[in-house]
mmCIF file of N, CA and C in Angstrom:
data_model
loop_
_atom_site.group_PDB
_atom_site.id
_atom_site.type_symbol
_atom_site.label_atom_id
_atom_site.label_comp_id
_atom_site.label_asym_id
_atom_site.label_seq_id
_atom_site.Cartn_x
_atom_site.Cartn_y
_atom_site.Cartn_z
ATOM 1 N N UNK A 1 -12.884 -25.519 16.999
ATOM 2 C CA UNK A 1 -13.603 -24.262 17.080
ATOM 3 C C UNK A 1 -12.702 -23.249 17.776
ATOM 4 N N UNK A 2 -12.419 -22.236 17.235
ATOM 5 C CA UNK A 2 -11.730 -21.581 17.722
ATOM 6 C C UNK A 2 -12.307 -20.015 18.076
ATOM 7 N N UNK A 3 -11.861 -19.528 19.958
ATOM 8 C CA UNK A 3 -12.920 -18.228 19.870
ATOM 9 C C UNK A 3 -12.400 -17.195 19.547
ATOM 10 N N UNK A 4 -12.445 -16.321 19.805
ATOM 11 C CA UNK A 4 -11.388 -14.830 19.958
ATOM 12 C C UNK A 4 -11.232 -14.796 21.401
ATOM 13 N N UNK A 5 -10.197 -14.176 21.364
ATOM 14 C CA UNK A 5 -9.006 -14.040 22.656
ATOM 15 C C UNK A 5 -9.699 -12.456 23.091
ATOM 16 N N UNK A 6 -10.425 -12.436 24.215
ATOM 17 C CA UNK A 6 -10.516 -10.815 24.666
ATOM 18 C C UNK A 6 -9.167 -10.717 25.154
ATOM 19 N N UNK A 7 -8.689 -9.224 25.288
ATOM 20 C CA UNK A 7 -8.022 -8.399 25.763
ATOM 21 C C UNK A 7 -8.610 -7.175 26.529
ATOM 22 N N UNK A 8 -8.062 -7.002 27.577
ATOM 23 C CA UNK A 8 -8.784 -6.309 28.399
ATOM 24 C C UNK A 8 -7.648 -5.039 28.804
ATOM 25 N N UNK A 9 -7.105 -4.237 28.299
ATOM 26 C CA UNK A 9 -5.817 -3.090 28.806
ATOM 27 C C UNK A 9 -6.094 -2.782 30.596
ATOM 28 N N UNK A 10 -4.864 -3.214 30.960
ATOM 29 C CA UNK A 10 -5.360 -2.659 32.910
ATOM 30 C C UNK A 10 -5.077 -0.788 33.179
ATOM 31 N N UNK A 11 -5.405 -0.375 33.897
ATOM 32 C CA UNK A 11 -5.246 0.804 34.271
ATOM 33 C C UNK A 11 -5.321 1.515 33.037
ATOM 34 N N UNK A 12 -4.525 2.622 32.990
ATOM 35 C CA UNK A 12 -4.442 3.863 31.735
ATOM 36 C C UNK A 12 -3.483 3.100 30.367
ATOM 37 N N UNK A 13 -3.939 1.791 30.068
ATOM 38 C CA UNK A 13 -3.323 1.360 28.731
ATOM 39 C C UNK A 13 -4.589 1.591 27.565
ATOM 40 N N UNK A 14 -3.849 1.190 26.853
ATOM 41 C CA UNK A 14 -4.747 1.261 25.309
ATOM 42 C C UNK A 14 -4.317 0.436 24.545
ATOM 43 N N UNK A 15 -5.224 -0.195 23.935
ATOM 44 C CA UNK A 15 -4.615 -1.446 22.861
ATOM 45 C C UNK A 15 -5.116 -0.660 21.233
ATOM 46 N N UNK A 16 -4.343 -0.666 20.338
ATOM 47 C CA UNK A 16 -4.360 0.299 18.873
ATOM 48 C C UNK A 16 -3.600 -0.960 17.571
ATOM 49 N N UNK A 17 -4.849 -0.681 17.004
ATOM 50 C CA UNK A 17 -4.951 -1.533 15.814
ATOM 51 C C UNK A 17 -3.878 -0.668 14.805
ATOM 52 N N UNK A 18 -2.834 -0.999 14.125
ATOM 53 C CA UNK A 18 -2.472 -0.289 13.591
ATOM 54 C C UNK A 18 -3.167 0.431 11.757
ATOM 55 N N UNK A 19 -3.377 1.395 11.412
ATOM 56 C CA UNK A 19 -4.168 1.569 10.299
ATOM 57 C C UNK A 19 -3.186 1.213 8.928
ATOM 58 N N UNK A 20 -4.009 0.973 7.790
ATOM 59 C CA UNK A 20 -2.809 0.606 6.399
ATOM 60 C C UNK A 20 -2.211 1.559 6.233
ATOM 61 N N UNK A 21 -0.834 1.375 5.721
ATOM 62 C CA UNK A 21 -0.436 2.505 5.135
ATOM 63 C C UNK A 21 -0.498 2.838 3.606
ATOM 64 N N UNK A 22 -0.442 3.948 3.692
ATOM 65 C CA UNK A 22 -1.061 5.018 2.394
ATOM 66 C C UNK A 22 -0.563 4.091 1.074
ATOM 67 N N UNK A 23 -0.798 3.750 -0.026
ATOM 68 C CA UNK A 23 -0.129 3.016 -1.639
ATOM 69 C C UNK A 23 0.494 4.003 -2.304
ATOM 70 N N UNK A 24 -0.652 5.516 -1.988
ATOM 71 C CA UNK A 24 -0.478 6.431 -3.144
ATOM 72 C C UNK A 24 -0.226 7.727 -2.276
ATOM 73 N N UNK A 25 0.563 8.415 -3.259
ATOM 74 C CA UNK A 25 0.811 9.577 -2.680
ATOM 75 C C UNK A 25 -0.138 10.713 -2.802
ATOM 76 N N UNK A 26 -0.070 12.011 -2.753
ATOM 77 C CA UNK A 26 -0.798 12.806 -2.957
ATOM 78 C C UNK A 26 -1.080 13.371 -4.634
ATOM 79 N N UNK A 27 -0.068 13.251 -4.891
ATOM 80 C CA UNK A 27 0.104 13.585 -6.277
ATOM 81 C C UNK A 27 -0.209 12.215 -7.051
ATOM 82 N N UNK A 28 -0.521 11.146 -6.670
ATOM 83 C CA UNK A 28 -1.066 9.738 -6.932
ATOM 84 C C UNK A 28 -0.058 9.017 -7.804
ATOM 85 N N UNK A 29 1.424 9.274 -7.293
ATOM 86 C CA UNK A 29 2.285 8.156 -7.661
ATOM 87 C C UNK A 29 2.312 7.188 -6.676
ATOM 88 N N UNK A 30 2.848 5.831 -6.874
ATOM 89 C CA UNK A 30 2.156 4.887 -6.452
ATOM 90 C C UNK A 30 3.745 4.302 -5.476
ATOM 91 N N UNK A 31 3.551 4.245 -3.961
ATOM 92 C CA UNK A 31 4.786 3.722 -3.543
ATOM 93 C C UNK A 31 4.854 2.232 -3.082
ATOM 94 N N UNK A 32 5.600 1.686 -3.774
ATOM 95 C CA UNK A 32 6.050 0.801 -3.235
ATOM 96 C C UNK A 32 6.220 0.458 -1.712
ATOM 97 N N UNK A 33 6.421 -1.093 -1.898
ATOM 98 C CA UNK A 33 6.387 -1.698 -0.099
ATOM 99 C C UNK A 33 7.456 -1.872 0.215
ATOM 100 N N UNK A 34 8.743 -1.862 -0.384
ATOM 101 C CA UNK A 34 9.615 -1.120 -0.008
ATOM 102 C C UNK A 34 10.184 0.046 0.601
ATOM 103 N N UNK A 35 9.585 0.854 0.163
ATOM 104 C CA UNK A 35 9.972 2.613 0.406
ATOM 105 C C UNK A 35 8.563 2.802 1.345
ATOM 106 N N UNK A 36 7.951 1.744 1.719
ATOM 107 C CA UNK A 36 6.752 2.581 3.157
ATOM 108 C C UNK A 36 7.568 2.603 4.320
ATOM 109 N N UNK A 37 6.736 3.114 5.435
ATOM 110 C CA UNK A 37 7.503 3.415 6.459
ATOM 111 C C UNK A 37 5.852 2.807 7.679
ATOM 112 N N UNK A 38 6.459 2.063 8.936
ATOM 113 C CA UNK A 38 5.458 1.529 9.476
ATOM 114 C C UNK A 38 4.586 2.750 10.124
ATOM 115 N N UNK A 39 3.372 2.597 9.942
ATOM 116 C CA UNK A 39 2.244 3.797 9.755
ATOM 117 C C UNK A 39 1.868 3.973 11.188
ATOM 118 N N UNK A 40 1.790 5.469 11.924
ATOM 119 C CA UNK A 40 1.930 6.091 13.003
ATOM 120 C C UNK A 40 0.415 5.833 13.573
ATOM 121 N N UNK A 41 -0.866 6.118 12.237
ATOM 122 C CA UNK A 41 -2.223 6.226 12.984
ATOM 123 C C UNK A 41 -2.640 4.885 13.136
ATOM 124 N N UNK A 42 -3.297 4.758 13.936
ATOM 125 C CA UNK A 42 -4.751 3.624 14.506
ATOM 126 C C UNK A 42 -5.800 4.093 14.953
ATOM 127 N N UNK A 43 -6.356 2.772 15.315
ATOM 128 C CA UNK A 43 -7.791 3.126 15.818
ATOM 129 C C UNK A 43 -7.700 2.098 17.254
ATOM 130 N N UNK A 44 -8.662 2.731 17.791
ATOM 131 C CA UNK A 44 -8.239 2.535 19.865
ATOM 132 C C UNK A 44 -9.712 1.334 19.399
ATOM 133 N N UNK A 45 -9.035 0.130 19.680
ATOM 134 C CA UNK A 45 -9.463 -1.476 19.900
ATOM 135 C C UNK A 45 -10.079 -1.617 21.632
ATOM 136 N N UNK A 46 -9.098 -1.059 22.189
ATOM 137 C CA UNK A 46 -9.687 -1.441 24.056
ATOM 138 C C UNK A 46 -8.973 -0.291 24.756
ATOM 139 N N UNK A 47 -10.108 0.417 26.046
ATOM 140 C CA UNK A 47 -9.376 1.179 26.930
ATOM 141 C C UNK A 47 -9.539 0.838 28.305
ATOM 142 N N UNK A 48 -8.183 0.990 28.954
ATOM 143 C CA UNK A 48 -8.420 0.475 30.233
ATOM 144 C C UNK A 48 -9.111 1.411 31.247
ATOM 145 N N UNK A 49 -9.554 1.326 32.737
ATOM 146 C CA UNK A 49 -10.405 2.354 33.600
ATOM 147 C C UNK A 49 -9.679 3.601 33.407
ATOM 148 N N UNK A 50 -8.603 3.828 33.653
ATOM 149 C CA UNK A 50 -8.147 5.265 33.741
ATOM 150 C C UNK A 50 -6.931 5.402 34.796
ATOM 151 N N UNK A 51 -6.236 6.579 34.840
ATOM 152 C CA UNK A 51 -5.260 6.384 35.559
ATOM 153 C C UNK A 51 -5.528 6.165 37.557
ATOM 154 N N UNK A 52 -4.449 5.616 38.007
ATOM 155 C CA UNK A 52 -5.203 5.850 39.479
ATOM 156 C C UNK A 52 -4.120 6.547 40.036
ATOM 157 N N UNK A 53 -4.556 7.685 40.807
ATOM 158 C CA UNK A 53 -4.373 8.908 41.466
ATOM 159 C C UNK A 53 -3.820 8.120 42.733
ATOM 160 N N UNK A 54 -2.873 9.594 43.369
ATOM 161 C CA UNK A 54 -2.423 9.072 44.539
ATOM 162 C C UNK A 54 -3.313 8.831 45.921
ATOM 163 N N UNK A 55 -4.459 9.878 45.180
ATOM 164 C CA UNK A 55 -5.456 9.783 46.703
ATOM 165 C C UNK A 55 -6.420 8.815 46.341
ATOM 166 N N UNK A 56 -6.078 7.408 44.920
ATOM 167 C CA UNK A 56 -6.792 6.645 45.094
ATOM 168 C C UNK A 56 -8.445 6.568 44.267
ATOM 169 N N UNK A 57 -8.227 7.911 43.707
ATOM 170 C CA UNK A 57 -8.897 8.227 42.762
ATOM 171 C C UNK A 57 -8.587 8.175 41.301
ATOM 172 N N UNK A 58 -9.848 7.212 40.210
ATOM 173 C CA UNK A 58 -9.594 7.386 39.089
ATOM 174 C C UNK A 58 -9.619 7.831 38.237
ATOM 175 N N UNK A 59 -8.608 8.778 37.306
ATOM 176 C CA UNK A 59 -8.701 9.880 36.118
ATOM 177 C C UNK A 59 -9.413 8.369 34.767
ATOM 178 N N UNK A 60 -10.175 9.012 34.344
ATOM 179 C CA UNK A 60 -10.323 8.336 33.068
ATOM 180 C C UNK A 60 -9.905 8.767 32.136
ATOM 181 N N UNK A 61 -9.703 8.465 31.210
ATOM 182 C CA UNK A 61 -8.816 8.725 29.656
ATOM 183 C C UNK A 61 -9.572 9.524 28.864
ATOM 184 N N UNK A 62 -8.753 10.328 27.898
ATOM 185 C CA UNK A 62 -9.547 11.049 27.094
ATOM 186 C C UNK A 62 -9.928 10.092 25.311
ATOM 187 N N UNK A 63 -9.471 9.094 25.487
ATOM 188 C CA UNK A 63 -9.824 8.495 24.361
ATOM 189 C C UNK A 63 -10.767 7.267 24.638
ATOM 190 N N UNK A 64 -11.305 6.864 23.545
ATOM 191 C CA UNK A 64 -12.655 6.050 23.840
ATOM 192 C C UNK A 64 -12.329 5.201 23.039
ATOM 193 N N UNK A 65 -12.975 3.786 22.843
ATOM 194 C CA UNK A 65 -12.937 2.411 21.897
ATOM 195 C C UNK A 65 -13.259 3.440 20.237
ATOM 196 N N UNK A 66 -12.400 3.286 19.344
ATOM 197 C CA UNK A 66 -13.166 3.970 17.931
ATOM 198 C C UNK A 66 -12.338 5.053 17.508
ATOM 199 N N UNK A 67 -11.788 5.864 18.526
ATOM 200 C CA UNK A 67 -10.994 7.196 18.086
ATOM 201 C C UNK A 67 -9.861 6.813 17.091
ATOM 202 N N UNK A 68 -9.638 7.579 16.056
ATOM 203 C CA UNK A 68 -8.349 7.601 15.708
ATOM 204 C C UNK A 68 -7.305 8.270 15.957
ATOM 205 N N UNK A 69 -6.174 7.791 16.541
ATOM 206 C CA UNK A 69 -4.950 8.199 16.702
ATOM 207 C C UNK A 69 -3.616 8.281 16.470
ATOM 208 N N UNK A 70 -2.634 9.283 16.621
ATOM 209 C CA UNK A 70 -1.703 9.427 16.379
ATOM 210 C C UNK A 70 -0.453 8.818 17.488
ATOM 211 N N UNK A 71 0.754 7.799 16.675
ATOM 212 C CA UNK A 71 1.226 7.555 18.509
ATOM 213 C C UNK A 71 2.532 7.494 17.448
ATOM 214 N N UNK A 72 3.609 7.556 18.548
ATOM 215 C CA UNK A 72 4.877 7.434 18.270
ATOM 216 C C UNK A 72 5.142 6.178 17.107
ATOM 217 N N UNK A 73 6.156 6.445 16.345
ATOM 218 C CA UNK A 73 6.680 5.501 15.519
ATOM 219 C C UNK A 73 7.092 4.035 15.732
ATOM 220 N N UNK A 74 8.098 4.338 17.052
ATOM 221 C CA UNK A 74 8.996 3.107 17.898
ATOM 222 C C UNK A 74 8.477 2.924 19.002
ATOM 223 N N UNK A 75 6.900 3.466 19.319
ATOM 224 C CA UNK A 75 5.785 3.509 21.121
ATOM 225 C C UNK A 75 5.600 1.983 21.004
ATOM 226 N N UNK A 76 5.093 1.772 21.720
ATOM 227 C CA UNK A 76 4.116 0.879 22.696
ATOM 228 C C UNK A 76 4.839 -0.197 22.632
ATOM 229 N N UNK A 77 4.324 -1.614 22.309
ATOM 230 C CA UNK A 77 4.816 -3.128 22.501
ATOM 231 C C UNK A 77 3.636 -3.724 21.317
ATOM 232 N N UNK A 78 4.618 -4.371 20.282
ATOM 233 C CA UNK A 78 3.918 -5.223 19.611
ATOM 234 C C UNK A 78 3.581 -6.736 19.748
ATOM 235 N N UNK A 79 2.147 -7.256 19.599
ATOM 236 C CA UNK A 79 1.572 -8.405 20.016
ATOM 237 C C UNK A 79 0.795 -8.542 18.805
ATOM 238 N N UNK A 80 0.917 -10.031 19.024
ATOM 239 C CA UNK A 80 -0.143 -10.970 17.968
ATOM 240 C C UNK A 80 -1.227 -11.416 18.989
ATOM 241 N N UNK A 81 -2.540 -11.813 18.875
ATOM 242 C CA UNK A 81 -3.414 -11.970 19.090
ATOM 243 C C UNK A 81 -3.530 -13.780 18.293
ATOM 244 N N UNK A 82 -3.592 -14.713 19.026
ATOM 245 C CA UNK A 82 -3.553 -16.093 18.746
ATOM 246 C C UNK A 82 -5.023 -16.864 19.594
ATOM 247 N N UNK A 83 -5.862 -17.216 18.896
ATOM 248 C CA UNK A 83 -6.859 -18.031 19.456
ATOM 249 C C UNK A 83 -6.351 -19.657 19.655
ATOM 250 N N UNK A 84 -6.167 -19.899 20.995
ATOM 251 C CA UNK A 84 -6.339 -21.418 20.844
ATOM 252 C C UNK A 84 -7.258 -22.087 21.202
ATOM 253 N N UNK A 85 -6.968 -23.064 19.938
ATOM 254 C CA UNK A 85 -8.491 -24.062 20.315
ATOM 255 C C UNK A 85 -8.769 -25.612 21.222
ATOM 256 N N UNK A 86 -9.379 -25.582 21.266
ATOM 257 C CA UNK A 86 -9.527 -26.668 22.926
ATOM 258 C C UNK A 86 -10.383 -28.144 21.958
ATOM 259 N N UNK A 87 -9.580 -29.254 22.548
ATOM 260 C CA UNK A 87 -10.154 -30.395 21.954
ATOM 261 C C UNK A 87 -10.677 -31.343 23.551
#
């Protein structure tokens, strides 16, 4: 039986599902998986409390679990998500 693995982001992180990228273009020629390029938007999976201030106080984030977003090409740190199961 295997469960799902929570993830919990600490402080001002964000964990982002990455979204598919596009097949078709605008003009609806059809691109290959070759010629894609790894896709910039997601959607915000987990947010952590918010940043903490020097006087100890916490800013919370302006994004919420659900938003879609835009993030750098070469940003963050990529992870797999692995359930293990217990006998």
């Amino acid at each position: 039986m295997a469960d799902k693995l929570k993830i919990r982001p600490l402080h001002d992180r964000v964990i982002i599902q990455r979204l598919e990228a596009e097949t078709k273009s605008a003009g609806g020629i059809v691109i290959p998986d070759s010629a894609t390029e790894k896709p910039i938007r997601g959607k915000v999976v987990a947010v952590g409390k918010g940043k903490i201030l020097e006087n100890g106080d916490v800013r919370p984030l302006d994004v919420k679990v659900g938003d879609h977003v835009l993030f750098g090409k070469y940003s963050g740190t990529r992870s797999r998500s692995t359930a293990a199961s217990t006998s």
